mmCIF file of C-alpha atoms in Angstrom:
data_model
loop_
_atom_site.group_PDB
_atom_site.id
_atom_site.type_symbol
_atom_site.label_atom_id
_atom_site.label_comp_id
_atom_site.label_asym_id
_atom_site.label_seq_id
_atom_site.Cartn_x
_atom_site.Cartn_y
_atom_site.Cartn_z
ATOM 1 C CA MET K 1 -17.383 -18.656 -31.698
ATOM 2 C CA ILE K 2 -15.792 -16.450 -29.037
ATOM 3 C CA VAL K 3 -13.268 -13.743 -29.878
ATOM 4 C CA VAL K 4 -10.681 -12.885 -27.233
ATOM 5 C CA THR K 5 -8.712 -9.662 -27.607
ATOM 6 C CA GLY K 6 -5.472 -9.201 -25.702
ATOM 7 C CA ALA K 7 -5.094 -12.944 -26.172
ATOM 8 C CA THR K 8 -1.391 -13.168 -25.317
ATOM 9 C CA GLY K 9 -1.555 -11.186 -22.074
ATOM 10 C CA ASN K 10 -1.889 -12.100 -18.410
ATOM 11 C CA VAL K 11 -5.677 -12.437 -18.639
ATOM 12 C CA GLY K 12 -6.168 -13.269 -22.300
ATOM 13 C CA ARG K 13 -3.809 -16.229 -22.360
ATOM 14 C CA PRO K 14 -5.492 -18.224 -19.560
ATOM 15 C CA LEU K 15 -8.906 -17.203 -20.912
ATOM 16 C CA VAL K 16 -8.106 -18.617 -24.340
ATOM 17 C CA ARG K 17 -6.898 -21.851 -22.713
ATOM 18 C CA ALA K 18 -10.017 -22.130 -20.535
ATOM 19 C CA LEU K 19 -12.416 -21.576 -23.442
ATOM 20 C CA ALA K 20 -10.560 -24.010 -25.704
ATOM 21 C CA ALA K 21 -10.523 -26.644 -22.936
ATOM 22 C CA ALA K 22 -14.301 -26.204 -22.615
ATOM 23 C CA GLY K 23 -14.688 -27.053 -26.301
ATOM 24 C CA GLU K 24 -15.452 -23.557 -27.549
ATOM 25 C CA GLN K 25 -14.408 -22.263 -30.954
ATOM 26 C CA VAL K 26 -11.991 -19.441 -30.132
ATOM 27 C CA THR K 27 -10.337 -16.688 -32.144
ATOM 28 C CA ALA K 28 -7.327 -15.187 -30.357
ATOM 29 C CA VAL K 29 -6.594 -11.580 -31.253
ATOM 30 C CA SER K 30 -3.448 -9.645 -30.436
ATOM 31 C CA ARG K 31 -1.154 -7.225 -32.221
ATOM 32 C CA GLN K 32 1.370 -9.996 -32.657
ATOM 33 C CA VAL K 33 -0.043 -13.488 -32.310
ATOM 34 C CA SER K 34 0.733 -16.715 -34.113
ATOM 35 C CA ALA K 35 -0.264 -20.373 -33.925
ATOM 36 C CA ALA K 36 2.663 -20.937 -31.559
ATOM 37 C CA ASP K 37 0.999 -18.649 -28.978
ATOM 38 C CA VAL K 38 -2.337 -20.487 -28.712
ATOM 39 C CA PRO K 39 -3.660 -24.015 -28.135
ATOM 40 C CA GLU K 40 -4.491 -26.289 -31.025
ATOM 41 C CA ARG K 41 -7.721 -25.489 -32.870
ATOM 42 C CA VAL K 42 -7.622 -21.858 -31.701
ATOM 43 C CA ARG K 43 -7.504 -19.412 -34.607
ATOM 44 C CA PRO K 44 -4.920 -16.633 -34.189
ATOM 45 C CA VAL K 45 -5.613 -13.272 -35.842
ATOM 46 C CA ALA K 46 -3.112 -10.424 -35.660
ATOM 47 C CA ALA K 47 -5.049 -7.167 -35.320
ATOM 48 C CA ASP K 48 -4.859 -3.843 -33.496
ATOM 49 C CA LEU K 49 -7.825 -2.444 -31.601
ATOM 50 C CA ALA K 50 -6.658 1.020 -32.534
ATOM 51 C CA HIS K 51 -7.704 0.164 -36.115
ATOM 52 C CA PRO K 52 -11.220 -1.348 -35.948
ATOM 53 C CA PRO K 53 -11.479 -2.249 -39.667
ATOM 54 C CA GLY K 54 -8.675 -4.752 -39.141
ATOM 55 C CA LEU K 55 -10.843 -6.686 -36.706
ATOM 56 C CA LYS K 56 -13.375 -7.694 -39.367
ATOM 57 C CA ALA K 57 -11.678 -11.002 -40.134
ATOM 58 C CA ALA K 58 -11.604 -11.880 -36.434
ATOM 59 C CA LEU K 59 -15.225 -10.973 -35.739
ATOM 60 C CA ASP K 60 -16.958 -12.646 -38.690
ATOM 61 C CA GLY K 61 -19.160 -15.442 -37.344
ATOM 62 C CA ALA K 62 -18.521 -14.611 -33.675
ATOM 63 C CA GLU K 63 -21.242 -14.725 -31.033
ATOM 64 C CA ALA K 64 -19.296 -13.281 -28.086
ATOM 65 C CA LEU K 65 -16.391 -10.884 -27.614
ATOM 66 C CA PHE K 66 -13.954 -10.401 -24.756
ATOM 67 C CA LEU K 67 -12.746 -6.838 -24.948
ATOM 68 C CA LEU K 68 -9.460 -5.968 -23.281
ATOM 69 C CA LEU K 69 -8.032 -2.471 -23.671
ATOM 70 C CA THR K 70 -4.456 -1.571 -22.812
ATOM 71 C CA GLY K 71 -3.696 1.558 -20.783
ATOM 72 C CA ASP K 72 -3.210 3.790 -23.814
ATOM 73 C CA LEU K 73 -6.480 2.597 -25.350
ATOM 74 C CA LEU K 74 -8.358 3.054 -22.078
ATOM 75 C CA ALA K 75 -7.030 6.608 -22.002
ATOM 76 C CA GLY K 76 -8.760 7.372 -25.285
ATOM 77 C CA GLY K 77 -6.744 5.685 -27.995
ATOM 78 C CA ALA K 78 -9.458 3.303 -29.185
ATOM 79 C CA ASP K 79 -12.497 3.908 -31.370
ATOM 80 C CA LEU K 80 -14.775 1.780 -29.212
ATOM 81 C CA GLY K 81 -17.814 2.835 -31.184
ATOM 82 C CA GLY K 82 -16.228 1.472 -34.320
ATOM 83 C CA ILE K 83 -15.194 -1.746 -32.590
ATOM 84 C CA LEU K 84 -18.650 -2.333 -31.153
ATOM 85 C CA ASP K 85 -20.429 -1.432 -34.402
ATOM 86 C CA GLY K 86 -18.216 -3.916 -36.226
ATOM 87 C CA ALA K 87 -18.942 -6.588 -33.633
ATOM 88 C CA ARG K 88 -22.695 -6.052 -33.867
ATOM 89 C CA ASP K 89 -22.575 -6.102 -37.688
ATOM 90 C CA ALA K 90 -20.647 -9.386 -37.554
ATOM 91 C CA GLY K 91 -23.338 -11.025 -35.427
ATOM 92 C CA VAL K 92 -21.808 -10.680 -31.950
ATOM 93 C CA ARG K 93 -24.525 -10.708 -29.293
ATOM 94 C CA ARG K 94 -22.527 -10.640 -26.069
ATOM 95 C CA VAL K 95 -19.528 -8.550 -24.976
ATOM 96 C CA VAL K 96 -17.491 -8.844 -21.790
ATOM 97 C CA LEU K 97 -15.348 -5.781 -21.053
ATOM 98 C CA LEU K 98 -12.275 -5.920 -18.852
ATOM 99 C CA SER K 99 -12.544 -2.514 -17.238
ATOM 100 C CA SER K 100 -11.006 -1.270 -13.965
ATOM 101 C CA GLN K 101 -11.992 -0.746 -10.365
ATOM 102 C CA GLY K 102 -10.793 2.820 -10.959
ATOM 103 C CA VAL K 103 -13.944 3.578 -12.959
ATOM 104 C CA ALA K 104 -16.061 3.095 -9.844
ATOM 105 C CA THR K 105 -13.755 5.282 -7.749
ATOM 106 C CA GLY K 106 -13.407 8.015 -10.354
ATOM 107 C CA ARG K 107 -9.709 7.496 -11.007
ATOM 108 C CA HIS K 108 -10.161 6.105 -14.519
ATOM 109 C CA PRO K 109 -12.400 7.352 -17.344
ATOM 110 C CA ALA K 110 -15.851 5.797 -17.655
ATOM 111 C CA GLY K 111 -16.018 6.176 -21.447
ATOM 112 C CA PRO K 112 -15.197 2.565 -22.343
ATOM 113 C CA GLU K 113 -17.875 1.223 -19.979
ATOM 114 C CA GLU K 114 -20.408 3.717 -21.271
ATOM 115 C CA ALA K 115 -19.687 2.684 -24.864
ATOM 116 C CA VAL K 116 -20.194 -0.986 -24.023
ATOM 117 C CA THR K 117 -23.317 -0.554 -21.898
ATOM 118 C CA GLY K 118 -24.853 1.655 -24.594
ATOM 119 C CA SER K 119 -23.932 -0.637 -27.475
ATOM 120 C CA GLY K 120 -27.196 -2.551 -27.664
ATOM 121 C CA LEU K 121 -25.320 -5.807 -27.001
ATOM 122 C CA ASP K 122 -25.683 -8.026 -23.959
ATOM 123 C CA TRP K 123 -22.817 -6.809 -21.769
ATOM 124 C CA THR K 124 -20.883 -7.742 -18.670
ATOM 125 C CA VAL K 125 -18.285 -5.465 -17.091
ATOM 126 C CA LEU K 126 -15.365 -6.780 -15.037
ATOM 127 C CA ARG K 127 -13.664 -4.297 -12.709
ATOM 128 C CA PRO K 128 -10.460 -5.747 -11.238
ATOM 129 C CA GLY K 129 -8.128 -3.838 -8.974
ATOM 130 C CA GLY K 130 -4.395 -4.561 -9.086
ATOM 131 C CA PHE K 131 -3.167 -7.885 -10.465
ATOM 132 C CA HIS K 132 -0.950 -10.356 -8.600
ATOM 133 C CA SER K 133 1.078 -10.504 -11.820
ATOM 134 C CA ASN K 134 2.073 -6.853 -11.501
ATOM 135 C CA ALA K 135 4.781 -8.285 -9.258
ATOM 136 C CA LEU K 136 6.509 -9.594 -12.394
ATOM 137 C CA GLN K 137 7.903 -6.077 -12.800
ATOM 138 C CA TRP K 138 10.260 -7.068 -9.980
ATOM 139 C CA ALA K 139 11.405 -10.325 -11.594
ATOM 140 C CA GLY K 140 14.676 -8.897 -12.931
ATOM 141 C CA THR K 141 15.865 -7.491 -9.613
ATOM 142 C CA VAL K 142 14.690 -10.563 -7.730
ATOM 143 C CA ARG K 143 16.658 -12.824 -10.065
ATOM 144 C CA ALA K 144 19.775 -10.650 -9.964
ATOM 145 C CA GLN K 145 19.786 -9.317 -6.421
ATOM 146 C CA ARG K 146 16.931 -10.968 -4.490
ATOM 147 C CA LEU K 147 15.549 -7.444 -4.228
ATOM 148 C CA VAL K 148 12.122 -5.816 -4.586
ATOM 149 C CA ALA K 149 11.960 -2.020 -4.870
ATOM 150 C CA ALA K 150 8.511 -0.440 -4.708
ATOM 151 C CA PRO K 151 6.763 2.609 -3.284
ATOM 152 C CA PHE K 152 4.292 2.656 -0.368
ATOM 153 C CA GLY K 153 5.703 -0.530 1.116
ATOM 154 C CA ASP K 154 3.103 -1.024 3.815
ATOM 155 C CA VAL K 155 -0.052 0.037 1.967
ATOM 156 C CA ALA K 156 -2.124 -3.114 1.397
ATOM 157 C CA LEU K 157 -4.499 -3.742 -1.502
ATOM 158 C CA PRO K 158 -6.510 -6.898 -2.367
ATOM 159 C CA THR K 159 -4.755 -7.754 -5.646
ATOM 160 C CA VAL K 160 -6.310 -10.470 -7.807
ATOM 161 C CA ASP K 161 -4.933 -13.422 -9.751
ATOM 162 C CA PRO K 162 -5.312 -12.867 -13.524
ATOM 163 C CA ALA K 163 -6.305 -16.513 -13.813
ATOM 164 C CA ASP K 164 -9.307 -15.783 -11.604
ATOM 165 C CA ILE K 165 -10.265 -12.874 -13.880
ATOM 166 C CA ALA K 166 -9.994 -15.222 -16.847
ATOM 167 C CA ALA K 167 -12.081 -17.893 -15.130
ATOM 168 C CA LEU K 168 -14.848 -15.415 -14.371
ATOM 169 C CA ALA K 169 -14.701 -13.992 -17.898
ATOM 170 C CA ALA K 170 -15.095 -17.506 -19.306
ATOM 171 C CA VAL K 171 -18.245 -17.969 -17.247
ATOM 172 C CA ALA K 172 -19.676 -14.635 -18.360
ATOM 173 C CA LEU K 173 -18.918 -15.416 -22.016
ATOM 174 C CA ARG K 174 -20.369 -18.933 -21.981
ATOM 175 C CA GLU K 175 -23.191 -19.035 -19.462
ATOM 176 C CA PRO K 176 -26.507 -17.186 -19.128
ATOM 177 C CA GLY K 177 -27.331 -14.940 -16.236
ATOM 178 C CA HIS K 178 -24.535 -12.366 -16.477
ATOM 179 C CA ALA K 179 -25.958 -9.832 -18.918
ATOM 180 C CA GLY K 180 -26.084 -6.381 -17.374
ATOM 181 C CA ALA K 181 -23.826 -7.356 -14.475
ATOM 182 C CA THR K 182 -20.813 -5.427 -13.234
ATOM 183 C CA TYR K 183 -18.375 -7.477 -11.137
ATOM 184 C CA GLU K 184 -15.642 -6.100 -8.912
ATOM 185 C CA LEU K 185 -12.730 -8.546 -8.815
ATOM 186 C CA THR K 186 -10.269 -8.731 -5.926
ATOM 187 C CA GLY K 187 -8.151 -11.275 -4.163
ATOM 188 C CA PRO K 188 -9.083 -12.748 -0.776
ATOM 189 C CA GLU K 189 -7.200 -10.220 1.374
ATOM 190 C CA PRO K 190 -5.232 -6.980 1.163
ATOM 191 C CA ILE K 191 -1.465 -7.462 0.811
ATOM 192 C CA SER K 192 1.293 -4.844 0.836
ATOM 193 C CA PRO K 193 4.378 -4.737 -1.436
ATOM 194 C CA ARG K 194 6.565 -5.639 1.541
ATOM 195 C CA GLN K 195 4.371 -8.689 2.212
ATOM 196 C CA GLN K 196 4.441 -9.591 -1.495
ATOM 197 C CA ALA K 197 8.244 -9.546 -1.442
ATOM 198 C CA ALA K 198 8.222 -11.855 1.556
ATOM 199 C CA ALA K 199 5.815 -14.229 -0.214
ATOM 200 C CA ILE K 200 8.094 -14.340 -3.266
ATOM 201 C CA GLY K 201 10.975 -15.132 -0.920
ATOM 202 C CA ARG K 202 9.012 -18.011 0.617
ATOM 203 C CA ALA K 203 8.228 -19.336 -2.860
ATOM 204 C CA LEU K 204 11.947 -19.232 -3.681
ATOM 205 C CA ASP K 205 12.917 -20.543 -0.231
ATOM 206 C CA GLU K 206 15.368 -17.636 -0.080
ATOM 207 C CA PRO K 207 15.093 -14.191 1.548
ATOM 208 C CA VAL K 208 14.078 -11.321 -0.722
ATOM 209 C CA ARG K 209 15.011 -7.838 0.505
ATOM 210 C CA PHE K 210 12.482 -5.007 0.230
ATOM 211 C CA VAL K 211 13.576 -1.412 -0.497
ATOM 212 C CA GLU K 212 10.997 1.355 -0.463
ATOM 213 C CA GLN K 213 11.063 3.721 -3.463
ATOM 214 C CA THR K 214 10.034 7.338 -3.327
ATOM 215 C CA ALA K 215 6.903 8.276 -5.238
ATOM 216 C CA ALA K 216 9.084 10.203 -7.723
ATOM 217 C CA GLN K 217 11.240 7.158 -8.406
ATOM 218 C CA ALA K 218 8.168 4.995 -8.936
ATOM 219 C CA ARG K 219 6.625 7.579 -11.250
ATOM 220 C CA ALA K 220 9.731 7.700 -13.427
ATOM 221 C CA GLN K 221 9.748 3.935 -13.679
ATOM 222 C CA LEU K 222 6.050 3.625 -14.555
ATOM 223 C CA LEU K 223 6.261 6.322 -17.227
ATOM 224 C CA ARG K 224 8.473 4.004 -19.256
ATOM 225 C CA PHE K 225 5.452 1.860 -20.131
ATOM 226 C CA MET K 226 2.291 3.747 -19.075
ATOM 227 C CA PRO K 227 0.780 7.059 -20.232
ATOM 228 C CA GLU K 228 0.965 9.864 -17.666
ATOM 229 C CA PRO K 229 -2.747 9.881 -16.679
ATOM 230 C CA VAL K 230 -2.601 6.135 -15.976
ATOM 231 C CA VAL K 231 0.590 6.589 -13.938
ATOM 232 C CA ALA K 232 -1.016 9.321 -11.845
ATOM 233 C CA ALA K 233 -4.084 7.174 -11.158
ATOM 234 C CA THR K 234 -1.957 4.130 -10.362
ATOM 235 C CA LEU K 235 0.205 5.987 -7.850
ATOM 236 C CA GLY K 236 -2.908 7.417 -6.252
ATOM 237 C CA ILE K 237 -4.345 3.954 -5.746
ATOM 238 C CA LEU K 238 -1.046 2.513 -4.481
ATOM 239 C CA GLY K 239 -0.303 5.375 -2.114
ATOM 240 C CA THR K 240 -3.644 6.717 -0.910
ATOM 241 C CA PRO K 241 -6.278 4.073 -1.653
ATOM 242 C CA SER K 242 -9.874 4.749 -0.724
ATOM 243 C CA PRO K 243 -11.775 2.354 1.552
ATOM 244 C CA ALA K 244 -13.521 1.017 -1.579
ATOM 245 C CA GLU K 245 -10.129 0.212 -3.158
ATOM 246 C CA GLN K 246 -9.032 -1.694 -0.068
ATOM 247 C CA ARG K 247 -12.289 -3.647 0.306
ATOM 248 C CA VAL K 248 -12.389 -7.348 -0.561
ATOM 249 C CA SER K 249 -15.194 -8.089 -3.027
ATOM 250 C CA PRO K 250 -17.284 -11.273 -2.818
ATOM 251 C CA ASP K 251 -17.868 -11.404 -6.585
ATOM 252 C CA VAL K 252 -15.152 -13.917 -7.551
ATOM 253 C CA GLU K 253 -16.367 -16.447 -5.008
ATOM 254 C CA ARG K 254 -20.017 -15.755 -5.783
ATOM 255 C CA VAL K 255 -19.571 -16.454 -9.509
ATOM 256 C CA LEU K 256 -16.903 -19.192 -9.381
ATOM 257 C CA GLY K 257 -18.091 -20.963 -6.263
ATOM 258 C CA ARG K 258 -14.640 -20.860 -4.685
ATOM 259 C CA PRO K 259 -12.491 -18.215 -2.999
ATOM 260 C CA PRO K 260 -10.109 -16.148 -5.100
ATOM 261 C CA ARG K 261 -6.485 -17.306 -5.052
ATOM 262 C CA PRO K 262 -4.149 -15.489 -2.656
ATOM 263 C CA PHE K 263 -0.932 -13.839 -3.772
ATOM 264 C CA ALA K 264 1.213 -16.520 -2.120
ATOM 265 C CA GLU K 265 -0.394 -19.193 -4.294
ATOM 266 C CA TRP K 266 0.228 -17.119 -7.408
ATOM 267 C CA ALA K 267 3.856 -16.609 -6.385
ATOM 268 C CA LEU K 268 4.399 -20.354 -5.993
ATOM 269 C CA GLY K 269 2.932 -20.975 -9.436
ATOM 270 C CA SER K 270 5.055 -18.218 -10.971
ATOM 271 C CA VAL K 271 8.270 -18.915 -9.085
ATOM 272 C CA ASP K 272 10.293 -19.755 -12.209
ATOM 273 C CA ALA K 273 10.018 -16.130 -13.300
ATOM 274 C CA PHE K 274 11.904 -15.095 -10.155
ATOM 275 C CA ARG K 275 14.614 -17.791 -10.025
#
Protein backbone atom coordinates (compact mmCIF):
# COMPACT_ATOMS: atom_id res chain seq x y z
CA MET A 1 0.00 0.00 0.00
CA ILE A 2 1.11 3.55 -0.78
CA VAL A 3 0.16 6.50 1.42
CA VAL A 4 -0.13 9.90 -0.26
CA THR A 5 -0.21 12.99 1.94
CA GLY A 6 -1.51 16.27 0.55
CA ALA A 7 -3.82 14.05 -1.47
CA THR A 8 -6.29 16.74 -2.53
CA GLY A 9 -3.72 19.27 -3.77
CA ASN A 10 -2.22 20.09 -7.16
CA VAL A 11 0.33 17.26 -6.94
CA GLY A 12 -1.40 14.83 -4.60
CA ARG A 13 -4.62 14.58 -6.59
CA PRO A 14 -3.04 13.48 -9.90
CA LEU A 15 -0.62 11.24 -7.98
CA VAL A 16 -3.49 9.41 -6.28
CA ARG A 17 -5.19 8.97 -9.66
CA ALA A 18 -2.01 7.68 -11.31
CA LEU A 19 -1.30 5.16 -8.56
CA ALA A 20 -4.90 3.93 -8.48
CA ALA A 21 -4.93 3.57 -12.27
CA ALA A 22 -1.76 1.46 -12.00
CA GLY A 23 -3.58 -0.92 -9.66
CA GLU A 24 -1.89 0.14 -6.44
CA GLN A 25 -3.62 0.12 -3.07
CA VAL A 26 -3.67 3.78 -2.07
CA THR A 27 -4.49 5.68 1.11
CA ALA A 28 -5.18 9.37 0.48
CA VAL A 29 -4.39 11.65 3.42
CA SER A 30 -5.42 15.27 3.79
CA ARG A 31 -6.78 17.48 6.55
CA GLN A 32 -10.19 17.29 4.96
CA VAL A 33 -10.67 14.39 2.57
CA SER A 34 -13.65 12.17 1.87
CA ALA A 35 -14.58 9.38 -0.52
CA ALA A 36 -15.94 12.01 -2.90
CA ASP A 37 -12.42 13.41 -3.34
CA VAL A 38 -10.70 10.21 -4.47
CA PRO A 39 -11.15 7.45 -7.06
CA GLU A 40 -12.97 4.25 -6.22
CA ARG A 41 -11.04 1.78 -4.08
CA VAL A 42 -8.81 4.55 -2.68
CA ARG A 43 -9.05 4.84 1.10
CA PRO A 44 -9.44 8.42 2.36
CA VAL A 45 -8.05 9.26 5.80
CA ALA A 46 -8.46 12.73 7.30
CA ALA A 47 -5.28 13.56 9.23
CA ASP A 48 -2.97 16.50 9.91
CA LEU A 49 0.79 16.19 9.53
CA ALA A 50 1.16 18.67 12.37
CA HIS A 51 -0.12 15.88 14.66
CA PRO A 52 1.83 12.70 13.81
CA PRO A 53 -0.12 10.35 16.12
CA GLY A 54 -3.17 10.95 13.95
CA LEU A 55 -1.38 9.39 11.00
CA LYS A 56 -1.21 5.93 12.57
CA ALA A 57 -4.43 4.72 10.96
CA ALA A 58 -3.20 5.86 7.55
CA LEU A 59 0.25 4.30 7.83
CA ASP A 60 -0.63 0.85 9.16
CA GLY A 61 0.28 -1.71 6.50
CA ALA A 62 1.89 0.82 4.16
CA GLU A 63 5.07 0.10 2.23
CA ALA A 64 5.69 3.55 0.73
CA LEU A 65 4.91 7.14 1.69
CA PHE A 66 4.64 10.30 -0.37
CA LEU A 67 5.39 13.19 1.95
CA LEU A 68 4.13 16.64 0.99
CA LEU A 69 4.59 19.51 3.42
CA THR A 70 2.76 22.82 3.08
CA GLY A 71 4.64 26.09 3.44
CA ASP A 72 3.96 26.44 7.17
CA LEU A 73 5.11 22.88 7.81
CA LEU A 74 8.24 23.34 5.70
CA ALA A 75 9.01 26.41 7.80
CA GLY A 76 9.15 24.28 10.93
CA GLY A 77 5.58 23.41 11.82
CA ALA A 78 5.89 19.64 11.42
CA ASP A 79 7.44 17.02 13.69
CA LEU A 80 9.10 15.18 10.83
CA GLY A 81 10.96 12.93 13.22
CA GLY A 82 7.67 11.78 14.67
CA ILE A 83 6.14 11.28 11.23
CA LEU A 84 9.09 9.26 9.97
CA ASP A 85 9.35 7.20 13.18
CA GLY A 86 5.67 6.37 12.87
CA ALA A 87 6.11 5.42 9.23
CA ARG A 88 9.05 3.14 10.00
CA ASP A 89 7.17 1.51 12.90
CA ALA A 90 4.21 0.87 10.59
CA GLY A 91 6.40 -0.99 8.09
CA VAL A 92 7.03 1.76 5.53
CA ARG A 93 10.26 1.10 3.64
CA ARG A 94 10.30 3.90 1.06
CA VAL A 95 9.58 7.62 1.35
CA VAL A 96 9.40 10.20 -1.43
CA LEU A 97 9.63 13.80 -0.22
CA LEU A 98 8.28 16.72 -2.20
CA SER A 99 10.88 19.32 -1.28
CA SER A 100 11.85 22.51 -3.12
CA GLN A 101 14.50 23.75 -5.50
CA GLY A 102 15.06 26.45 -2.86
CA VAL A 103 16.84 23.93 -0.63
CA ALA A 104 19.62 23.60 -3.20
CA THR A 105 19.93 27.37 -3.59
CA GLY A 106 19.80 28.11 0.13
CA ARG A 107 16.50 29.97 0.05
CA HIS A 108 14.54 27.29 1.92
CA PRO A 109 15.50 25.32 5.04
CA ALA A 110 17.18 21.95 4.53
CA GLY A 111 15.74 20.42 7.70
CA PRO A 112 12.96 18.38 6.05
CA GLU A 113 15.39 16.82 3.56
CA GLU A 114 17.90 16.08 6.30
CA ALA A 115 15.20 14.36 8.37
CA VAL A 116 14.19 12.16 5.44
CA THR A 117 17.70 11.28 4.29
CA GLY A 118 18.66 10.42 7.86
CA SER A 119 15.54 8.38 8.57
CA GLY A 120 16.96 4.96 7.72
CA LEU A 121 14.28 4.54 5.03
CA ASP A 122 14.89 4.29 1.30
CA TRP A 123 14.35 7.89 0.19
CA THR A 124 13.90 9.97 -2.93
CA VAL A 125 13.80 13.77 -2.88
CA LEU A 126 11.93 15.82 -5.49
CA ARG A 127 12.95 19.47 -5.83
CA PRO A 128 10.55 21.37 -8.10
CA GLY A 129 10.76 25.07 -8.78
CA GLY A 130 7.59 27.06 -9.41
CA PHE A 131 4.44 25.27 -10.52
CA HIS A 132 2.45 26.07 -13.68
CA SER A 133 -0.61 25.91 -11.43
CA ASN A 134 0.56 28.92 -9.42
CA ALA A 135 -1.11 30.84 -12.25
CA LEU A 136 -4.47 29.82 -10.77
CA GLN A 137 -4.00 32.69 -8.32
CA TRP A 138 -4.93 34.91 -11.28
CA ALA A 139 -8.10 33.00 -12.17
CA GLY A 140 -10.46 35.44 -10.45
CA THR A 141 -9.14 38.54 -12.21
CA VAL A 142 -8.88 36.72 -15.53
CA ARG A 143 -12.51 35.64 -15.28
CA ALA A 144 -13.74 39.07 -14.19
CA GLN A 145 -11.46 41.44 -16.09
CA ARG A 146 -9.25 39.40 -18.43
CA LEU A 147 -6.39 40.72 -16.32
CA VAL A 148 -3.22 39.27 -14.79
CA ALA A 149 -1.39 41.32 -12.15
CA ALA A 150 2.02 40.05 -11.04
CA PRO A 151 5.45 41.36 -10.09
CA PHE A 152 8.65 41.03 -12.14
CA GLY A 153 6.74 40.69 -15.41
CA ASP A 154 9.68 39.84 -17.62
CA VAL A 155 11.69 37.57 -15.32
CA ALA A 156 11.44 34.04 -16.73
CA LEU A 157 11.57 30.81 -14.73
CA PRO A 158 11.13 27.19 -15.93
CA THR A 159 7.91 26.40 -14.06
CA VAL A 160 6.75 22.77 -14.00
CA ASP A 161 3.40 21.05 -14.47
CA PRO A 162 2.21 19.49 -11.18
CA ALA A 163 1.05 16.50 -13.19
CA ASP A 164 4.66 15.90 -14.22
CA ILE A 165 5.73 16.03 -10.58
CA ALA A 166 3.01 13.49 -9.79
CA ALA A 167 4.07 11.24 -12.66
CA LEU A 168 7.68 11.22 -11.50
CA ALA A 169 6.63 10.65 -7.88
CA ALA A 170 4.57 7.64 -9.00
CA VAL A 171 7.64 6.16 -10.67
CA ALA A 172 9.81 6.75 -7.60
CA LEU A 173 7.18 5.18 -5.33
CA ARG A 174 6.57 2.10 -7.48
CA GLU A 175 9.78 1.27 -9.30
CA PRO A 176 13.30 0.31 -8.16
CA GLY A 177 16.33 2.40 -8.92
CA HIS A 178 15.38 5.71 -7.30
CA ALA A 179 16.54 5.21 -3.71
CA GLY A 180 19.03 7.90 -2.71
CA ALA A 181 18.20 10.09 -5.72
CA THR A 182 17.47 13.81 -5.66
CA TYR A 183 15.63 15.10 -8.73
CA GLU A 184 15.30 18.73 -9.77
CA LEU A 185 11.99 19.23 -11.58
CA THR A 186 11.40 22.02 -14.09
CA GLY A 187 9.41 22.66 -17.20
CA PRO A 188 10.96 22.64 -20.69
CA GLU A 189 11.77 26.36 -20.87
CA PRO A 190 11.77 29.53 -18.79
CA ILE A 191 8.58 31.60 -19.07
CA SER A 192 7.80 35.02 -17.62
CA PRO A 193 4.52 36.15 -16.01
CA ARG A 194 3.83 38.35 -19.03
CA GLN A 195 4.28 35.34 -21.32
CA GLN A 196 2.08 33.22 -19.04
CA ALA A 197 -0.69 35.81 -19.30
CA ALA A 198 -0.40 35.71 -23.07
CA ALA A 199 -0.59 31.89 -23.05
CA ILE A 200 -3.74 32.01 -20.92
CA GLY A 201 -5.18 34.47 -23.42
CA ARG A 202 -4.41 32.11 -26.30
CA ALA A 203 -6.07 29.25 -24.40
CA LEU A 204 -9.17 31.43 -23.95
CA ASP A 205 -8.93 32.81 -27.50
CA GLU A 206 -9.27 36.26 -25.95
CA PRO A 207 -6.65 38.86 -25.01
CA VAL A 208 -5.55 38.93 -21.36
CA ARG A 209 -4.00 42.20 -20.17
CA PHE A 210 -0.88 42.11 -18.00
CA VAL A 211 -0.28 44.68 -15.24
CA GLU A 212 2.99 44.65 -13.34
CA GLN A 213 2.70 44.82 -9.54
CA THR A 214 5.29 46.37 -7.29
CA ALA A 215 7.19 44.02 -5.01
CA ALA A 216 5.35 45.56 -2.02
CA GLN A 217 1.95 44.85 -3.58
CA ALA A 218 2.95 41.26 -4.31
CA ARG A 219 4.28 40.79 -0.79
CA ALA A 220 1.02 41.98 0.77
CA GLN A 221 -0.93 39.59 -1.44
CA LEU A 222 1.27 36.56 -0.70
CA LEU A 223 1.19 37.17 3.05
CA ARG A 224 -2.51 36.34 2.99
CA PHE A 225 -1.71 32.65 2.52
CA MET A 226 2.04 32.16 3.11
CA PRO A 227 4.23 32.65 6.20
CA GLU A 228 6.64 35.59 5.98
CA PRO A 229 9.86 33.57 5.47
CA VAL A 230 8.26 31.70 2.55
CA VAL A 231 7.05 34.99 1.06
CA ALA A 232 10.53 36.50 1.29
CA ALA A 233 12.09 33.46 -0.41
CA THR A 234 9.40 33.38 -3.08
CA LEU A 235 9.84 37.04 -4.01
CA GLY A 236 13.60 36.53 -4.12
CA ILE A 237 13.22 33.70 -6.60
CA LEU A 238 10.65 35.59 -8.71
CA GLY A 239 12.59 38.85 -8.78
CA THR A 240 16.27 37.96 -8.63
CA PRO A 241 16.61 34.29 -9.55
CA SER A 242 20.03 32.71 -9.60
CA PRO A 243 21.34 30.99 -12.74
CA ALA A 244 20.54 27.65 -11.06
CA GLU A 245 16.91 28.73 -10.58
CA GLN A 246 16.59 29.66 -14.24
CA ARG A 247 18.24 26.48 -15.55
CA VAL A 248 16.13 23.80 -17.22
CA SER A 249 16.71 20.40 -15.60
CA PRO A 250 16.83 17.17 -17.63
CA ASP A 251 15.45 15.05 -14.77
CA VAL A 252 11.77 14.92 -15.79
CA GLU A 253 12.62 13.70 -19.27
CA ARG A 254 15.32 11.35 -17.99
CA VAL A 255 12.92 9.59 -15.59
CA LEU A 256 9.67 9.76 -17.59
CA GLY A 257 11.15 9.27 -21.05
CA ARG A 258 9.35 12.33 -22.43
CA PRO A 259 9.81 16.09 -22.20
CA PRO A 260 8.07 18.01 -19.43
CA ARG A 261 4.84 19.73 -20.45
CA PRO A 262 5.09 23.43 -21.30
CA PHE A 263 2.98 26.09 -19.60
CA ALA A 264 0.86 26.61 -22.72
CA GLU A 265 -0.25 22.98 -22.63
CA TRP A 266 -1.15 23.28 -18.95
CA ALA A 267 -3.12 26.46 -19.67
CA LEU A 268 -5.16 24.72 -22.37
CA GLY A 269 -5.96 21.86 -20.00
CA SER A 270 -6.92 24.27 -17.22
CA VAL A 271 -8.77 26.81 -19.34
CA ASP A 272 -12.12 26.28 -17.59
CA ALA A 273 -10.66 27.81 -14.43
CA PHE A 274 -10.11 31.06 -16.33
CA ARG A 275 -13.38 31.30 -18.32
